[in-house]
Amino acid sequence: MTEVSGREFPWAPDHPVLTVLRARRAAGGGPGRRADGHKIGLAVEGGGMRGIVSCAMLSALEDLGYGQVFDAIYGGSSGSVNAAYFLAGDLWRSLSIYYDDLATRRFIDLRRLLRRRALLDVDFAFDEVFALTKPLDTAAVLRSPTPLHVTIALVDEQRTIWPSEFESSADLTSALRAGSWLPVATTGTATFRGQRAIDGGALISHPSRVALADECTHVLSLSTRPAHQRRNRPDLLQRYAATRLDATSPGLGALYLEGDRIGQVDRRQLDRWRVDPVPVPAVLDLCPTTDRGVSRYDIDTGRLQAAGTVERQRKNPLLED
């Protein structure tokens, strides 16, 4: 921890990511009109209903005037949906979706597992909530000068892609749906451009890795897991997911477990970079300071609202002057 002006912060107050973010905000402009030579990425983690945490963080960034400072956004799972609403300029609507529209057994019902059905109804989220109840302005996302990279795992090719150029609203929605197709929680696979596809986090568990692979010089990472939630080995759910993925495409399960192992290494590196950054590539990961009790399949509206409120209203002196 670093002590600054009598307050304790879990990151370095002079972090290079914060320096370039402040400079970008002061200079104004937008993508394609930068003079600093940096490529600044925003990595947005999801994780089912835990996505309310990164959604609240995005809302805080928007409130603080950082909506136009990024050159590219990289989303994982529900983080991709959050990022799409962010680019459409409708973050408050996205935040309320979690506790107003998705915190229901229509979307999540653990009892469906007993009937060998998907516990998560992704089609309900996309066909009703994102399309009708609180529609995502996909046209605004397509017009945005800031590209959105949606992480997707191709099942048969057993690799992760992160497309950012979409031919139409339908193509974008297809990418977001595929990127939200969580292993175990869903059955079968989604389809993206004619290929079987699932959540990109199945093989690359944190979108900050994608931002670095895309040659970002600086990355602001929004994580939904507290820093103390780190594992040294796969738990029972990961092992079960690997078995299910192998049944879908032989060998995919082993890649999933390796991706999970690398993801845990990545998270520990993000923890180190938070307080001891390197100049380039510089990564600052913001994560919940405490465990708010929100799980991937949480439908408790009180917990969801509390988590969203805390992360949105939490004072963040590193993003303020």
Coordinates of C-alpha atoms in Angstrom, one line a residue, residues 58-294:
L58 CA -17.1 2.7 -16.3
S59 CA -19.9 5.0 -15.1
A60 CA -17.4 6.6 -12.7
L61 CA -14.9 7.1 -15.6
E62 CA -17.6 8.7 -17.6
D63 CA -18.6 11.0 -14.7
L64 CA -14.9 12.1 -14.3
G65 CA -14.6 13.0 -18.0
Y66 CA -12.5 10.0 -19.2
G67 CA -15.0 8.8 -21.8
Q68 CA -13.0 9.9 -24.9
V69 CA -9.4 9.2 -23.8
F70 CA -9.0 5.6 -24.9
D71 CA -7.8 4.4 -28.3
A72 CA -9.4 1.0 -28.0
I73 CA -11.6 -1.0 -25.6
Y74 CA -11.2 -4.7 -24.9
G75 CA -14.1 -6.5 -23.3
G76 CA -14.6 -10.0 -21.9
S77 CA -18.0 -11.6 -21.3
S78 CA -20.4 -9.2 -19.8
G79 CA -17.6 -6.6 -19.8
S80 CA -18.0 -6.5 -23.6
V81 CA -21.7 -5.6 -23.2
N82 CA -20.8 -3.0 -20.6
A83 CA -18.3 -1.5 -23.0
A84 CA -20.8 -1.4 -25.8
Y85 CA -23.3 0.6 -23.6
F86 CA -20.3 2.8 -22.6
L87 CA -19.5 3.6 -26.2
A88 CA -23.2 4.2 -26.9
G89 CA -23.3 6.8 -24.1
D90 CA -25.8 4.9 -22.0
L91 CA -24.0 3.6 -19.0
W92 CA -26.6 4.4 -16.4
R93 CA -29.1 2.2 -18.3
S94 CA -26.6 -0.6 -18.4
L95 CA -25.9 -0.4 -14.7
S96 CA -29.6 -0.8 -13.8
I97 CA -30.0 -3.8 -16.1
Y98 CA -28.2 -6.0 -13.7
Y99 CA -30.6 -5.5 -10.8
D100 CA -33.8 -4.4 -12.7
D101 CA -33.8 -6.9 -15.5
L102 CA -31.3 -9.7 -15.1
A103 CA -31.7 -10.4 -11.4
T104 CA -34.5 -12.9 -12.1
R105 CA -35.0 -16.6 -12.5
R106 CA -35.9 -16.0 -16.1
F107 CA -32.3 -15.2 -16.7
I108 CA -30.5 -17.3 -14.0
D109 CA -32.0 -20.4 -12.4
L110 CA -29.7 -22.9 -10.8
R111 CA -32.6 -25.3 -10.6
R112 CA -32.5 -25.8 -14.3
L113 CA -29.2 -27.8 -13.9
L114 CA -31.3 -30.5 -12.3
R115 CA -33.2 -30.8 -15.6
R116 CA -29.9 -30.7 -17.6
R117 CA -30.8 -27.3 -19.0
A118 CA -28.7 -24.1 -19.1
L119 CA -28.8 -22.2 -15.9
L120 CA -28.1 -19.0 -17.8
D121 CA -30.5 -17.8 -20.6
V122 CA -28.3 -15.7 -22.7
D123 CA -30.9 -15.5 -25.4
F124 CA -33.3 -13.8 -23.0
A125 CA -30.7 -11.2 -22.2
F126 CA -30.0 -10.4 -25.8
D127 CA -33.4 -10.9 -27.4
E128 CA -35.5 -9.2 -24.8
V129 CA -33.4 -7.0 -22.4
F130 CA -30.7 -5.6 -24.7
A131 CA -33.0 -5.5 -27.7
L132 CA -36.4 -4.4 -26.3
T133 CA -36.5 -3.5 -22.6
K134 CA -33.3 -1.3 -22.4
P135 CA -32.1 -1.4 -26.0
L136 CA -28.4 -1.1 -26.8
D137 CA -27.8 1.5 -29.5
T138 CA -25.7 -0.7 -31.7
A139 CA -25.6 2.0 -34.4
A140 CA -23.9 4.3 -32.0
V141 CA -21.3 1.6 -31.1
L142 CA -20.6 1.1 -34.8
R143 CA -20.2 4.8 -35.4
S144 CA -17.9 5.2 -32.4
P145 CA -14.3 6.2 -33.4
T146 CA -13.1 4.0 -30.5
P147 CA -13.1 0.4 -31.6
L148 CA -14.6 -2.3 -29.3
H149 CA -12.7 -5.6 -29.3
V150 CA -15.0 -8.4 -28.2
T151 CA -13.1 -11.5 -27.0
I152 CA -14.5 -14.7 -28.5
A153 CA -13.2 -18.3 -28.3
L154 CA -13.6 -20.3 -31.5
V155 CA -14.5 -23.8 -30.5
D156 CA -13.3 -25.8 -33.4
E157 CA -10.1 -23.8 -34.1
Q158 CA -9.5 -23.7 -30.4
R159 CA -8.2 -20.1 -30.3
T160 CA -9.3 -16.7 -29.2
I161 CA -10.1 -13.8 -31.5
W162 CA -11.0 -10.2 -30.7
P163 CA -12.8 -8.7 -33.7
S164 CA -13.5 -4.9 -33.7
E165 CA -14.8 -4.3 -37.2
F166 CA -18.4 -5.3 -37.5
E167 CA -20.4 -5.3 -40.7
S168 CA -23.8 -4.5 -39.1
S169 CA -25.7 -4.3 -35.9
A170 CA -26.5 -8.0 -36.3
D171 CA -22.8 -8.8 -36.6
L172 CA -22.0 -6.8 -33.5
T173 CA -24.8 -8.4 -31.5
S174 CA -23.7 -11.9 -32.7
A175 CA -20.2 -11.1 -31.4
L176 CA -21.5 -9.9 -28.0
R177 CA -23.7 -12.9 -27.7
A178 CA -20.9 -15.4 -28.5
G179 CA -18.6 -13.6 -26.1
S180 CA -21.2 -14.0 -23.3
W181 CA -21.7 -17.7 -23.9
L182 CA -20.2 -19.0 -20.6
P183 CA -19.0 -22.6 -20.4
V184 CA -21.1 -24.8 -18.1
A185 CA -23.7 -22.0 -17.5
T186 CA -24.9 -22.5 -21.1
T187 CA -25.5 -25.5 -23.3
G188 CA -24.0 -26.1 -26.7
T189 CA -22.3 -23.1 -28.3
A190 CA -23.2 -19.8 -29.9
T191 CA -22.3 -19.0 -33.5
F192 CA -20.2 -16.2 -34.8
R193 CA -19.7 -15.7 -38.5
G194 CA -20.6 -19.4 -39.2
Q195 CA -18.3 -20.8 -36.5
R196 CA -19.0 -22.4 -33.1
A197 CA -18.0 -19.9 -30.5
I198 CA -18.1 -19.3 -26.7
D199 CA -16.9 -16.7 -24.2
G200 CA -13.3 -15.7 -25.0
G201 CA -12.5 -15.9 -21.3
A202 CA -12.5 -19.7 -21.8
L203 CA -9.0 -19.4 -23.2
I204 CA -7.8 -15.9 -22.2
S205 CA -9.2 -15.2 -18.8
H206 CA -8.5 -11.5 -18.5
P207 CA -8.9 -8.9 -21.3
S208 CA -5.8 -7.0 -20.3
R209 CA -3.8 -9.7 -22.0
V210 CA -5.6 -9.0 -25.2
A211 CA -4.9 -5.3 -24.9
L212 CA -1.2 -6.0 -24.5
A213 CA -1.3 -8.4 -27.5
D214 CA -2.8 -5.5 -29.5
E215 CA 0.3 -3.4 -28.7
C216 CA -1.2 -0.9 -26.3
T217 CA 1.4 1.1 -24.5
H218 CA -0.8 1.9 -21.6
V219 CA -3.8 -0.1 -20.3
L220 CA -6.4 0.8 -17.7
S221 CA -7.9 -2.5 -16.5
L222 CA -11.2 -2.8 -14.7
S223 CA -11.4 -6.1 -12.8
T224 CA -14.5 -7.5 -11.1
R225 CA -12.7 -9.8 -8.6
P226 CA -11.1 -8.4 -5.4
A227 CA -7.3 -8.8 -5.3
H228 CA -7.4 -11.4 -2.6
Q229 CA -9.4 -13.8 -4.8
R230 CA -6.5 -15.7 -6.3
R231 CA -6.1 -19.5 -6.8
N232 CA -3.1 -21.7 -7.1
R233 CA -4.9 -24.6 -8.9
P234 CA -8.2 -25.1 -10.7
D235 CA -11.2 -25.6 -8.4
L236 CA -13.9 -28.2 -9.0
L237 CA -16.0 -25.9 -11.2
Q238 CA -13.0 -25.3 -13.5
R239 CA -12.3 -29.1 -13.7
Y240 CA -15.9 -29.8 -14.5
A241 CA -15.9 -27.0 -17.1
A242 CA -12.8 -28.6 -18.7
T243 CA -14.7 -31.9 -19.0
R244 CA -17.6 -30.2 -20.6
L245 CA -15.4 -28.4 -23.1
D246 CA -13.6 -31.5 -24.0
A247 CA -16.9 -33.1 -24.9
T248 CA -17.6 -30.1 -27.2
S249 CA -14.2 -30.2 -28.8
P250 CA -11.5 -32.7 -27.8
G251 CA -8.5 -30.9 -26.3
L252 CA -10.4 -27.7 -25.6
G253 CA -10.6 -28.6 -21.9
A254 CA -6.8 -28.8 -21.5
L255 CA -6.5 -25.4 -23.2
Y256 CA -9.1 -24.0 -20.9
L257 CA -7.2 -25.2 -17.8
E258 CA -4.0 -23.8 -19.2
G259 CA -5.7 -20.5 -19.9
D260 CA -7.0 -20.5 -16.3
R261 CA -3.5 -21.1 -14.9
I262 CA -2.1 -18.3 -17.0
G263 CA -4.9 -16.1 -15.9
Q264 CA -4.0 -16.5 -12.3
V265 CA -0.4 -15.6 -13.1
D266 CA -1.7 -12.6 -15.0
R267 CA -3.8 -11.4 -12.0
R268 CA -0.8 -11.6 -9.7
Q269 CA 1.2 -9.6 -12.2
L270 CA -1.6 -7.0 -12.3
D271 CA -1.4 -6.9 -8.5
R272 CA 2.3 -6.2 -8.7
W273 CA 2.0 -3.6 -11.5
R274 CA -0.6 -1.7 -9.4
V275 CA 2.1 -0.6 -6.9
D276 CA 5.3 -1.2 -8.9
P277 CA 4.6 -0.3 -12.5
V278 CA 6.9 -0.5 -15.5
P279 CA 7.1 2.5 -17.9
V280 CA 5.9 0.6 -21.1
P281 CA 3.8 -1.3 -21.4
A282 CA 2.2 0.2 -18.3
V283 CA -0.9 -1.5 -16.9
L284 CA -3.1 -0.2 -14.0
D285 CA -5.7 -2.7 -12.8
L286 CA -8.5 -1.3 -10.7
C287 CA -10.5 -3.9 -8.7
P288 CA -12.9 -3.9 -5.8
T289 CA -11.1 -3.2 -2.5
T290 CA -13.3 -5.7 -0.7
D291 CA -15.4 -8.6 -1.6
R292 CA -19.0 -7.3 -2.0
G293 CA -20.4 -10.8 -2.1
V294 CA -21.5 -10.6 -5.8

